[in-house]
Short mmCIF file of C-alpha atoms in Angstrom, two decimals:
data_model
loop_
_atom_site.label_atom_id
_atom_site.label_comp_id
_atom_site.label_asym_id
_atom_site.label_seq_id
_atom_site.Cartn_x
_atom_site.Cartn_y
_atom_site.Cartn_z
CA UNK D 30 69.18 -41.90 35.34
CA UNK D 31 68.86 -38.51 35.60
CA UNK D 32 69.69 -37.23 39.42
CA UNK D 33 68.63 -33.88 39.65
CA UNK D 34 66.42 -33.69 41.71
CA UNK D 35 63.14 -31.59 40.38
CA UNK D 36 61.72 -29.11 42.62
CA UNK D 37 57.36 -30.38 42.86
CA UNK D 38 55.41 -27.90 40.76
CA UNK D 39 53.65 -25.61 42.42
CA UNK D 40 50.09 -26.02 42.65
CA UNK D 41 47.59 -24.34 41.25
CA UNK D 42 44.79 -22.63 42.38
CA UNK D 43 41.82 -20.57 39.51
CA UNK D 44 40.47 -17.27 40.80
CA UNK D 45 37.30 -15.92 39.92
CA UNK D 46 36.11 -12.62 40.36
CA UNK D 47 32.64 -10.91 40.32
CA UNK D 48 30.38 -8.09 40.10
CA UNK D 49 28.69 -9.19 43.91
CA UNK D 50 30.07 -7.45 47.26
CA UNK D 51 33.25 -9.00 48.55
CA UNK D 52 36.49 -8.17 47.04
CA UNK D 53 38.26 -8.29 50.12
CA UNK D 54 37.57 -12.33 50.12
CA UNK D 55 38.96 -12.34 46.64
CA UNK D 56 42.02 -10.10 47.40
CA UNK D 57 43.08 -12.88 50.76
CA UNK D 58 42.72 -15.87 48.25
CA UNK D 59 45.73 -14.22 46.32
CA UNK D 60 47.87 -12.92 48.17
CA UNK D 61 47.36 -16.25 51.27
CA UNK D 62 48.04 -18.09 47.46
CA UNK D 63 51.28 -15.86 47.43
CA UNK D 64 52.40 -16.74 51.38
CA UNK D 65 51.54 -19.99 50.45
CA UNK D 66 53.91 -21.00 46.70
CA UNK D 67 50.25 -21.29 44.86
CA UNK D 68 50.69 -21.12 41.38
CA UNK D 69 47.41 -17.93 40.89
CA UNK D 70 44.80 -18.16 37.56
CA UNK D 71 42.33 -15.48 38.13
CA UNK D 72 39.44 -14.40 35.45
CA UNK D 73 38.27 -11.19 37.03
CA UNK D 74 34.62 -10.34 34.91
CA UNK D 75 33.69 -6.77 34.02
CA UNK D 76 31.44 -6.35 36.94
CA UNK D 77 34.19 -7.52 39.58
CA UNK D 78 36.45 -5.06 38.01
CA UNK D 79 33.75 -2.36 39.39
CA UNK D 80 33.24 -3.37 42.52
CA UNK D 81 36.66 -4.00 42.94
CA UNK D 82 37.55 -0.90 42.41
CA UNK D 83 33.89 0.46 44.89
CA UNK D 84 35.13 -1.67 47.67
CA UNK D 85 38.71 -1.59 47.74
CA UNK D 86 40.01 1.24 45.53
CA UNK D 87 41.66 -1.52 43.53
CA UNK D 88 41.78 -1.25 38.66
CA UNK D 89 41.68 -4.20 37.31
CA UNK D 90 45.29 -3.83 36.41
CA UNK D 91 46.32 -3.71 40.09
CA UNK D 92 44.55 -6.60 40.80
CA UNK D 93 45.42 -8.71 38.07
CA UNK D 94 49.17 -7.88 40.43
CA UNK D 95 48.31 -9.93 43.05
CA UNK D 96 48.59 -12.70 40.79
CA UNK D 97 51.12 -15.12 38.33
CA UNK D 98 48.40 -15.49 35.52
CA UNK D 99 45.58 -13.31 35.10
CA UNK D 100 43.31 -13.34 31.70
CA UNK D 101 40.56 -11.48 30.06
CA UNK D 102 37.16 -12.99 31.30
CA UNK D 103 36.69 -12.99 27.00
CA UNK D 104 39.77 -14.85 26.20
CA UNK D 105 37.55 -17.97 26.47
CA UNK D 106 41.51 -19.68 24.31
CA UNK D 107 42.99 -18.65 27.65
CA UNK D 108 45.13 -21.85 28.83
CA UNK D 109 41.86 -22.56 32.17
CA UNK D 110 39.58 -23.45 30.00
CA UNK D 111 40.56 -26.84 29.26
CA UNK D 112 40.79 -30.17 31.20
CA UNK D 113 44.51 -31.33 30.35
CA UNK D 114 45.56 -28.15 32.14
CA UNK D 115 44.78 -29.12 36.19
CA UNK D 116 43.68 -27.36 38.13
CA UNK D 117 44.41 -28.45 42.75
CA UNK D 118 40.23 -26.23 42.45
CA UNK D 119 38.55 -23.34 41.71
CA UNK D 120 37.28 -20.46 43.58
CA UNK D 121 34.32 -17.92 42.88
CA UNK D 122 34.97 -14.91 45.27
CA UNK D 123 32.25 -13.37 45.38
CA UNK D 124 29.82 -15.84 43.19
CA UNK D 125 27.08 -13.60 42.00
CA UNK D 126 24.46 -15.37 41.27
CA UNK D 127 23.85 -14.64 38.22
CA UNK D 128 27.48 -16.24 37.80
CA UNK D 129 25.81 -19.29 40.07
CA UNK D 130 22.90 -19.58 37.47
CA UNK D 131 25.70 -20.14 34.68
CA UNK D 132 27.60 -23.06 36.54
CA UNK D 133 24.13 -24.71 37.11
CA UNK D 134 23.28 -24.72 33.76
CA UNK D 135 26.30 -25.39 31.94
CA UNK D 136 26.11 -21.75 30.08
CA UNK D 137 29.95 -21.95 29.57
CA UNK D 138 29.62 -17.68 27.64
CA UNK D 139 32.91 -16.28 29.40
CA UNK D 140 36.56 -18.17 30.07
CA UNK D 141 35.42 -17.13 34.59
CA UNK D 142 31.90 -19.91 33.62
CA UNK D 143 34.08 -22.18 31.21
CA UNK D 144 36.39 -22.84 33.66
CA UNK D 145 33.92 -23.45 36.14
CA UNK D 146 32.63 -26.11 34.07
CA UNK D 147 35.53 -27.93 33.19
CA UNK D 148 36.48 -27.47 36.65
CA UNK D 149 33.70 -29.58 38.14
CA UNK D 150 33.88 -32.22 34.55
CA UNK D 151 37.06 -32.71 35.30
CA UNK D 152 35.68 -33.62 39.49
CA UNK D 153 38.08 -30.61 40.66
CA UNK D 154 36.55 -28.53 43.72
CA UNK D 155 34.50 -26.55 42.70
CA UNK D 156 34.02 -23.70 45.79
CA UNK D 157 30.87 -20.87 44.90
CA UNK D 158 31.34 -17.88 47.92
CA UNK D 159 27.50 -16.49 46.99
CA UNK D 160 26.97 -13.16 47.66
CA UNK D 161 23.07 -12.61 47.69
CA UNK D 162 20.38 -11.92 50.63
CA UNK D 163 17.35 -13.17 50.85
CA UNK D 164 17.86 -16.44 48.54
CA UNK D 165 14.87 -15.62 46.12
CA UNK D 166 13.64 -19.98 44.89
CA UNK D 167 15.52 -19.35 42.21
CA UNK D 168 19.18 -18.99 43.66
CA UNK D 169 18.03 -22.02 46.60
CA UNK D 170 16.70 -24.58 43.27
CA UNK D 171 20.83 -23.32 41.26
CA UNK D 172 22.82 -23.27 44.31
CA UNK D 173 21.13 -27.54 44.76
CA UNK D 174 21.88 -27.32 40.98
CA UNK D 175 25.70 -26.85 41.53
CA UNK D 176 25.77 -28.76 44.67
CA UNK D 177 24.10 -32.51 43.01
CA UNK D 178 27.45 -30.97 40.37
CA UNK D 179 30.21 -31.69 42.45
CA UNK D 180 30.01 -27.98 43.13
CA UNK D 181 30.13 -26.28 46.86
CA UNK D 182 28.77 -23.84 48.50
CA UNK D 183 30.07 -21.68 50.37
CA UNK D 184 28.21 -18.02 51.90
CA UNK D 185 31.29 -16.34 53.97
CA UNK D 186 29.13 -16.46 56.97
CA UNK D 187 31.38 -14.87 59.60
CA UNK D 188 32.59 -17.48 62.04
CA UNK D 189 32.34 -15.43 65.68
CA UNK D 190 33.15 -17.45 68.47
CA UNK D 191 36.71 -16.62 67.48
CA UNK D 192 35.78 -13.41 69.10
CA UNK D 193 37.20 -11.77 66.01
CA UNK D 194 38.92 -7.90 66.57
CA UNK D 195 38.44 -6.73 62.58
CA UNK D 196 36.60 -6.84 59.36
CA UNK D 197 40.28 -8.21 58.16
CA UNK D 198 40.26 -11.26 60.42
CA UNK D 199 36.21 -12.03 59.60
CA UNK D 200 38.08 -12.11 55.75
CA UNK D 201 40.92 -14.35 56.32
CA UNK D 202 39.50 -16.91 58.56
CA UNK D 203 36.40 -17.33 55.65
CA UNK D 204 39.48 -17.87 53.52
CA UNK D 205 41.57 -19.63 55.21
CA UNK D 206 38.33 -22.08 55.43
CA UNK D 207 38.15 -21.80 51.84
CA UNK D 208 41.71 -22.51 50.77
CA UNK D 209 41.80 -25.41 53.08
CA UNK D 210 39.14 -27.02 50.95
CA UNK D 211 39.98 -26.61 47.97
CA UNK D 212 43.12 -28.72 49.63
CA UNK D 213 45.90 -26.68 49.98
CA UNK D 214 48.56 -27.47 52.01
CA UNK D 215 49.39 -24.63 54.79
CA UNK D 216 46.30 -23.07 54.93
CA UNK D 217 45.59 -22.86 58.47
CA UNK D 218 41.85 -21.82 59.69
CA UNK D 219 41.50 -21.92 63.14
CA UNK D 220 39.68 -25.27 65.02
CA UNK D 221 36.70 -25.71 67.25
CA UNK D 222 38.24 -25.81 70.35
CA UNK D 223 34.58 -27.14 72.21
CA UNK D 224 33.00 -24.59 74.69
CA UNK D 225 34.64 -23.90 77.97
CA UNK D 226 32.83 -23.57 81.40
#
């Protein structure tokens, strides 16, 4: 009998970054994940790198340094491409309409969309932080299809009822809600307590 105590394995969260606006959400998810002891697995598309550089001044190397593990989208043999690699959830933040369409139609043409497909087939949580406005009919149909397969469509719409004082507060609150949706222990979004007279 082995009497040695083992600490539980950390929760694994897959994070995808695509070319839509909103790279700050992914950066916050990765940093908050580190605070909560998550093992994060990052996949950034070329367009995601381009956008993160434009919005945050970060290149691929700097983005990947924020994660526990990082992969090229071309690395379709990576561990996150298999359902046997257990994860808590996957978040695509931000999720472009191209990536949404790939997920909705099972078109696993790179590691990010393959990992999303694996997440769905294993009945794990896939959260898509879609970024586009206005939506056309193809966008709406793809969101419906992804939802029917089990994905959670989470446009990062800001909540103003907590009276945020900065963009950072808005980003942080959306990220915290996503982490809670992903089932991450320790996530702490602000709870609505009702209107007071």
